[in-house]
Coordinates of C-alpha atoms in Angstrom, one line a residue:
M1 CA -35.9 22.4 -9.0
L2 CA -34.3 19.4 -8.4
I3 CA -32.5 20.7 -5.0
L4 CA -29.8 17.4 -3.1
G5 CA -28.1 17.6 -0.7
A6 CA -24.3 16.3 0.5
A7 CA -26.2 13.1 1.3
D8 CA -28.6 12.8 -1.7
V9 CA -24.7 12.7 -3.1
H10 CA -23.3 10.9 -1.4
Q11 CA -25.2 8.3 -1.2
V12 CA -25.6 8.3 -5.4
L13 CA -21.4 8.7 -5.9
D14 CA -20.1 5.6 -2.8
D15 CA -19.0 3.2 -4.1
A16 CA -19.9 4.1 -7.2
E17 CA -15.9 4.3 -8.7
T18 CA -16.3 2.0 -11.8
E19 CA -19.6 4.3 -13.0
V20 CA -17.0 7.6 -11.7
V21 CA -14.5 7.5 -14.1
A22 CA -16.4 6.0 -17.2
A23 CA -18.4 9.6 -16.5
V24 CA -15.0 11.7 -16.5
R25 CA -13.8 8.8 -19.9
R26 CA -16.7 9.4 -21.4
A27 CA -16.4 14.1 -21.0
Y28 CA -12.4 13.5 -22.1
Q29 CA -14.0 11.6 -25.3
L30 CA -16.6 14.5 -26.1
H31 CA -14.0 17.2 -25.4
D32 CA -11.9 16.2 -27.5
R33 CA -13.8 16.1 -29.9
G34 CA -15.4 19.5 -30.1
R35 CA -19.3 18.2 -28.5
T36 CA -18.0 20.9 -25.6
A37 CA -18.2 24.9 -24.2
L38 CA -15.5 25.6 -22.6
P39 CA -15.6 28.8 -21.7
H40 CA -12.7 30.2 -19.2
S41 CA -13.2 30.2 -15.5
V42 CA -14.1 32.6 -13.8
F43 CA -11.6 33.5 -11.0
L44 CA -12.2 35.2 -7.5
R45 CA -10.2 37.0 -5.7
F46 CA -9.9 39.0 -3.1
P47 CA -7.5 41.6 -1.6
D48 CA -4.2 40.7 0.9
R49 CA -6.1 37.3 1.2
P50 CA -4.2 35.3 -2.2
R51 CA -4.4 31.4 -1.1
D52 CA -9.2 32.4 -1.0
R53 CA -10.4 32.0 -4.3
I54 CA -13.9 31.4 -5.7
I55 CA -14.3 29.9 -9.4
G56 CA -16.8 29.9 -11.3
L57 CA -16.4 27.2 -14.0
P58 CA -19.6 26.6 -16.8
A59 CA -20.3 24.8 -19.7
Y60 CA -22.2 22.4 -22.0
L61 CA -21.6 19.2 -21.6
G62 CA -23.1 17.2 -25.5
E63 CA -24.0 13.6 -25.8
E64 CA -27.2 12.0 -26.6
E65 CA -29.2 14.2 -24.0
P66 CA -26.4 18.0 -23.2
V67 CA -26.3 19.1 -19.8
A68 CA -25.4 22.6 -19.6
G69 CA -24.4 24.3 -16.1
I70 CA -22.3 25.8 -14.0
K71 CA -19.7 24.9 -10.7
W72 CA -19.2 28.0 -8.3
I73 CA -16.3 26.7 -5.9
A74 CA -15.0 28.4 -3.3
S75 CA -11.3 27.5 -1.7
F76 CA -10.5 28.9 1.8
P77 CA -7.6 26.6 2.9
G78 CA -8.0 28.6 6.0
N79 CA -11.5 26.6 7.1
T80 CA -9.0 23.5 8.2
A81 CA -7.9 25.6 11.6
R82 CA -11.4 25.5 12.1
G83 CA -12.7 22.5 11.6
L84 CA -13.8 23.4 8.3
E85 CA -13.3 21.3 4.7
R86 CA -11.1 23.4 2.3
A87 CA -13.3 24.0 -0.5
S88 CA -17.2 24.4 -0.8
A89 CA -19.3 24.0 -4.2
A90 CA -22.4 23.9 -5.6
V91 CA -24.0 22.7 -8.7
I92 CA -26.6 24.0 -10.9
L93 CA -28.4 22.7 -14.4
N94 CA -29.5 24.2 -16.6
S95 CA -32.3 23.0 -19.4
M96 CA -31.3 23.2 -22.3
A97 CA -35.3 23.3 -23.9
T98 CA -35.9 26.4 -22.4
G99 CA -32.3 28.1 -20.3
R100 CA -33.6 27.8 -16.8
P101 CA -31.5 26.1 -13.8
E102 CA -33.7 22.7 -12.9
A103 CA -31.2 21.0 -10.6
L104 CA -28.5 22.4 -7.4
L105 CA -26.6 20.3 -6.4
E106 CA -24.1 20.4 -3.4
G107 CA -21.2 19.8 -5.9
S108 CA -17.4 19.4 -3.3
V109 CA -18.6 16.1 -3.0
I110 CA -18.9 16.3 -6.8
S111 CA -15.7 18.1 -7.1
A112 CA -13.2 16.4 -5.6
R113 CA -14.2 12.3 -7.0
R114 CA -14.4 13.4 -10.5
T115 CA -10.8 14.8 -9.2
A116 CA -10.1 11.8 -8.7
A117 CA -10.9 10.2 -11.1
S118 CA -9.4 12.1 -13.3
A119 CA -5.7 11.2 -11.9
A120 CA -7.3 7.5 -11.7
L121 CA -8.0 7.8 -15.3
A122 CA -4.5 9.5 -16.1
A123 CA -2.9 6.5 -13.8
A124 CA -4.6 3.5 -15.7
T125 CA -4.0 5.4 -19.1
L126 CA -0.6 6.5 -19.5
R127 CA 1.1 3.5 -18.1
S128 CA 4.6 2.3 -17.2
S129 CA 5.6 -1.2 -18.8
V130 CA 6.2 -2.5 -15.3
P131 CA 3.1 -2.2 -12.9
E132 CA 1.8 0.3 -10.5
T133 CA 2.4 -1.3 -6.7
G134 CA 2.4 2.1 -5.2
V135 CA 1.6 5.7 -5.5
S136 CA 3.2 8.7 -3.8
L137 CA 0.8 12.0 -2.1
I138 CA 2.4 14.5 -1.5
G139 CA -0.4 16.5 0.6
C140 CA -3.2 14.9 3.0
G141 CA -6.3 16.2 2.2
V142 CA -9.9 15.4 1.0
I143 CA -8.6 15.5 -2.4
G144 CA -5.7 13.1 -1.3
F145 CA -8.0 10.7 0.3
E146 CA -9.9 9.8 -2.7
I147 CA -7.8 9.6 -5.8
L148 CA -5.7 7.7 -2.5
A149 CA -9.3 6.1 -3.3
Y150 CA -9.7 5.8 -6.7
L151 CA -6.5 4.1 -7.5
R152 CA -7.3 1.5 -5.6
A153 CA -10.1 1.2 -8.1
V154 CA -8.1 1.2 -11.6
L155 CA -4.8 0.2 -9.4
P156 CA -5.7 -3.9 -8.6
D157 CA -1.6 -4.0 -8.0
L158 CA -1.5 -1.2 -5.8
A159 CA -0.4 -2.4 -2.4
A160 CA 1.8 0.5 0.2
V161 CA 1.6 4.3 -0.5
T162 CA 3.5 6.6 1.2
V163 CA 2.4 10.3 2.7
F164 CA 3.4 13.8 2.9
D165 CA 2.3 16.4 4.2
L166 CA 4.3 19.8 5.6
D167 CA 1.4 19.4 8.7
H168 CA 2.8 16.5 10.3
H169 CA 0.5 15.1 12.6
R170 CA -1.7 15.7 9.5
A171 CA 0.0 13.7 7.8
E172 CA 0.7 11.0 10.4
E173 CA -3.4 11.3 10.1
F174 CA -4.1 10.2 7.5
A175 CA -2.4 7.8 6.9
A176 CA -4.0 6.5 10.0
R177 CA -7.1 6.7 8.3
C178 CA -5.8 4.9 5.4
Q179 CA -5.1 2.3 7.3
E180 CA -9.0 2.2 8.7
R181 CA -10.4 2.2 5.4
W182 CA -7.7 -0.3 4.0
P183 CA -5.6 -2.5 6.2
D184 CA -3.8 -4.4 4.0
L185 CA -2.2 -1.7 2.1
K186 CA 0.8 -0.3 3.6
T187 CA 1.8 2.7 4.6
E188 CA 4.8 5.4 5.3
V189 CA 4.7 8.9 6.7
A190 CA 7.3 10.4 4.7
V191 CA 9.8 12.7 6.1
S192 CA 10.1 15.1 3.5
A193 CA 9.3 15.2 0.1
Q194 CA 11.8 14.7 -1.4
E195 CA 11.9 10.9 0.1
A196 CA 8.0 11.2 -1.0
L197 CA 9.3 11.5 -4.1
C198 CA 11.9 8.8 -5.2
A199 CA 9.6 6.4 -2.6
H200 CA 7.5 5.0 -5.9
R201 CA 7.0 6.1 -10.0
L202 CA 3.7 6.9 -9.5
V203 CA 3.3 10.3 -7.4
C204 CA 0.1 11.9 -6.7
L205 CA 1.0 15.9 -6.1
A206 CA -2.3 17.7 -4.7
T207 CA -1.8 21.0 -2.8
T208 CA -2.8 24.3 -1.7
A209 CA 0.5 25.9 -3.1
A210 CA 0.5 29.3 -5.8
T211 CA 3.7 29.2 -6.5
P212 CA 5.7 25.7 -7.6
H213 CA 8.0 24.7 -5.2
V214 CA 8.8 20.9 -5.6
T215 CA 11.3 20.1 -8.7
T216 CA 11.6 16.8 -9.9
D217 CA 14.4 15.6 -9.2
A218 CA 14.2 13.5 -6.5
C219 CA 11.4 11.0 -8.7
R220 CA 13.0 7.9 -10.4
R221 CA 12.8 8.1 -13.7
G222 CA 10.1 6.5 -15.5
T223 CA 7.6 8.8 -12.9
L224 CA 4.2 9.3 -13.7
V225 CA 3.7 12.8 -11.7
L226 CA -0.3 13.4 -11.3
H227 CA -0.1 17.8 -10.9
V228 CA -3.5 17.6 -9.6
S229 CA -2.5 21.6 -7.7
L230 CA -1.0 22.6 -10.4
R231 CA 1.1 25.0 -8.8
D232 CA 3.3 22.3 -7.6
L233 CA 6.1 21.5 -10.2
T234 CA 9.2 24.6 -11.3
P235 CA 8.3 25.7 -14.8
G236 CA 11.7 23.7 -15.5
S237 CA 10.6 20.5 -13.6
I238 CA 7.9 20.7 -16.7
L239 CA 10.0 21.4 -19.7
T240 CA 11.7 18.3 -18.9
S241 CA 9.1 16.2 -18.4
V242 CA 7.0 14.6 -20.7
N243 CA 3.8 16.7 -20.4
V244 CA 0.3 15.7 -21.3
V245 CA -2.9 18.1 -20.8
D246 CA -6.6 18.3 -20.6
D247 CA -6.4 21.6 -22.3
A248 CA -4.4 23.3 -22.9
D249 CA -5.7 26.6 -23.2
H250 CA -7.1 26.2 -19.3
V251 CA -4.3 24.2 -18.0
C252 CA -1.6 28.3 -19.5
R253 CA -2.9 30.1 -17.4
E254 CA -3.7 31.9 -13.3
S255 CA 0.3 31.1 -12.8
T256 CA 0.3 27.0 -13.0
S257 CA 4.0 25.7 -13.5
L258 CA 2.4 25.6 -17.1
H259 CA 1.7 28.3 -17.4
L260 CA 4.6 29.7 -16.3
A261 CA 6.8 26.8 -18.9
E262 CA 5.7 29.2 -21.4
Q263 CA 5.7 32.7 -19.9
L264 CA 9.9 31.2 -19.6
C265 CA 10.6 29.8 -23.2
G266 CA 7.3 31.2 -25.5
D267 CA 5.4 28.2 -26.8
R268 CA 3.8 24.8 -25.8
D269 CA 5.5 23.2 -27.4
F270 CA 6.7 21.4 -24.2
I271 CA 2.4 20.3 -24.2
A272 CA 3.0 16.4 -25.6
T273 CA -0.6 15.7 -26.1
S274 CA -3.9 15.7 -24.2
I275 CA -5.6 13.4 -22.5
G276 CA -9.2 13.1 -24.9
A277 CA -6.4 12.4 -27.7
V278 CA -5.4 9.8 -25.5
L279 CA -8.1 7.4 -24.5
N280 CA -9.6 8.6 -28.6
S281 CA -7.1 6.9 -30.1
G282 CA -7.2 3.6 -29.5
Q283 CA -4.1 3.1 -29.0
P284 CA -2.5 2.3 -26.0
F285 CA 0.4 5.0 -23.9
R286 CA 3.2 3.5 -22.8
R287 CA 5.1 6.4 -20.9
P288 CA 9.0 6.3 -21.5
E289 CA 11.3 5.0 -19.4
D290 CA 14.2 7.4 -19.3
R291 CA 12.1 10.6 -18.2
V292 CA 9.4 12.0 -16.1
T293 CA 6.0 11.7 -16.9
V294 CA 3.4 14.7 -15.7
F295 CA -0.3 14.9 -16.1
S296 CA -1.6 17.7 -14.9
P297 CA -5.6 18.4 -15.2
F298 CA -7.2 21.9 -15.4
G299 CA -9.7 20.2 -13.9
L300 CA -12.6 21.1 -16.7
G301 CA -16.1 22.3 -16.4
A302 CA -17.8 19.4 -18.5
L303 CA -16.4 16.2 -16.2
D304 CA -18.6 18.6 -13.2
L305 CA -21.5 18.4 -15.7
A306 CA -21.3 14.3 -15.9
L307 CA -21.0 13.7 -12.6
A308 CA -23.6 15.8 -11.2
D309 CA -26.4 14.6 -14.4
L310 CA -25.2 11.3 -13.1
V311 CA -26.3 12.6 -9.8
R312 CA -29.6 13.2 -10.7
R313 CA -29.7 11.5 -12.9
R314 CA -29.9 8.4 -10.3
A315 CA -31.7 10.7 -7.9
E316 CA -34.4 10.5 -9.6
S317 CA -34.4 7.8 -10.0
L318 CA -34.3 6.5 -6.2
G319 CA -37.1 9.6 -5.1
L320 CA -33.9 11.8 -3.4
G321 CA -33.7 15.4 -3.6
T322 CA -36.0 17.6 -2.2
R323 CA -38.0 19.3 -4.9
V324 CA -39.0 23.5 -4.5
P325 CA -42.0 23.8 -7.3
D326 CA -42.4 28.0 -6.6
F327 CA -38.4 28.3 -6.8
L328 CA -39.2 30.3 -10.0
P329 CA -41.6 32.7 -10.9
P330 CA -44.6 31.7 -12.4
P331 CA -44.9 31.8 -16.3
A332 CA -47.1 35.2 -16.9
D333 CA -50.5 34.9 -18.5
P334 CA -50.8 35.8 -21.6
A335 CA -54.6 37.3 -20.5
A336 CA -52.3 39.9 -18.2
D337 CA -50.9 41.8 -21.9

């Protein structure tokens, strides 16, 4: 068993935005071609603790050298008050020859980077008729910062960010961190979600909301909303938007905004297409200028496997990680039978 901790994962993925986005793109394309297996995620919830959950995402990614495994990720929003990150995770990769677990990787960094790469890829793919020069981030946590880093990598004209969080102090700290990382980036803190929604035509929602709480009414026409946290937008806003998803079956469950919209209208006709289909079409996607476009990614386990496999392969070439040769029981002795 190869064990790769957070420092190992960071060593591979830091400053590797181009490689990470390429891996996510490839995973989306393979999924659209039917080259993945993605059972529905398992949600472990707790009585009287609606905000806390642990999710298991098993997956198979059928590349030339196929990968199978699972991400086990916990989201405990109360951790931030304890000085801990909200999310923690582990990824297990299994041998496709024997099924035996081969690698255990720290998964929160992988999960955050694949989420950010997915959002950035959507922003670069679901294009406007004019270059994106600014982005509004609603939710000032780890995911929001990673998304901004990846947006900066794929959108060369991005020069401004407006941030908002229910915790204004947190938003101020987030803005200061942005200024330190990117001194050339114009950074502003909005006093309301509505102010942030109308500040730019690219908006990212990355909150811990459990139920819909905002509409797209304040958005400019032609805006792309990266609906990363899936439960922010009202069903009515979903139904009046052009909707792009990663997988309709996965995203329309567990009381997401799209699931509620489906329950409201009785079908999924409000979903226009998937990101994988757009990437495989070979045709440029142009957002309508008279409506809001919403990208809602469930966060497919195949993306986690794509990045975990990238980390595992690069780590092995660099000699990173810890080998535990006796993690599994030794092979049975035939002579003992």
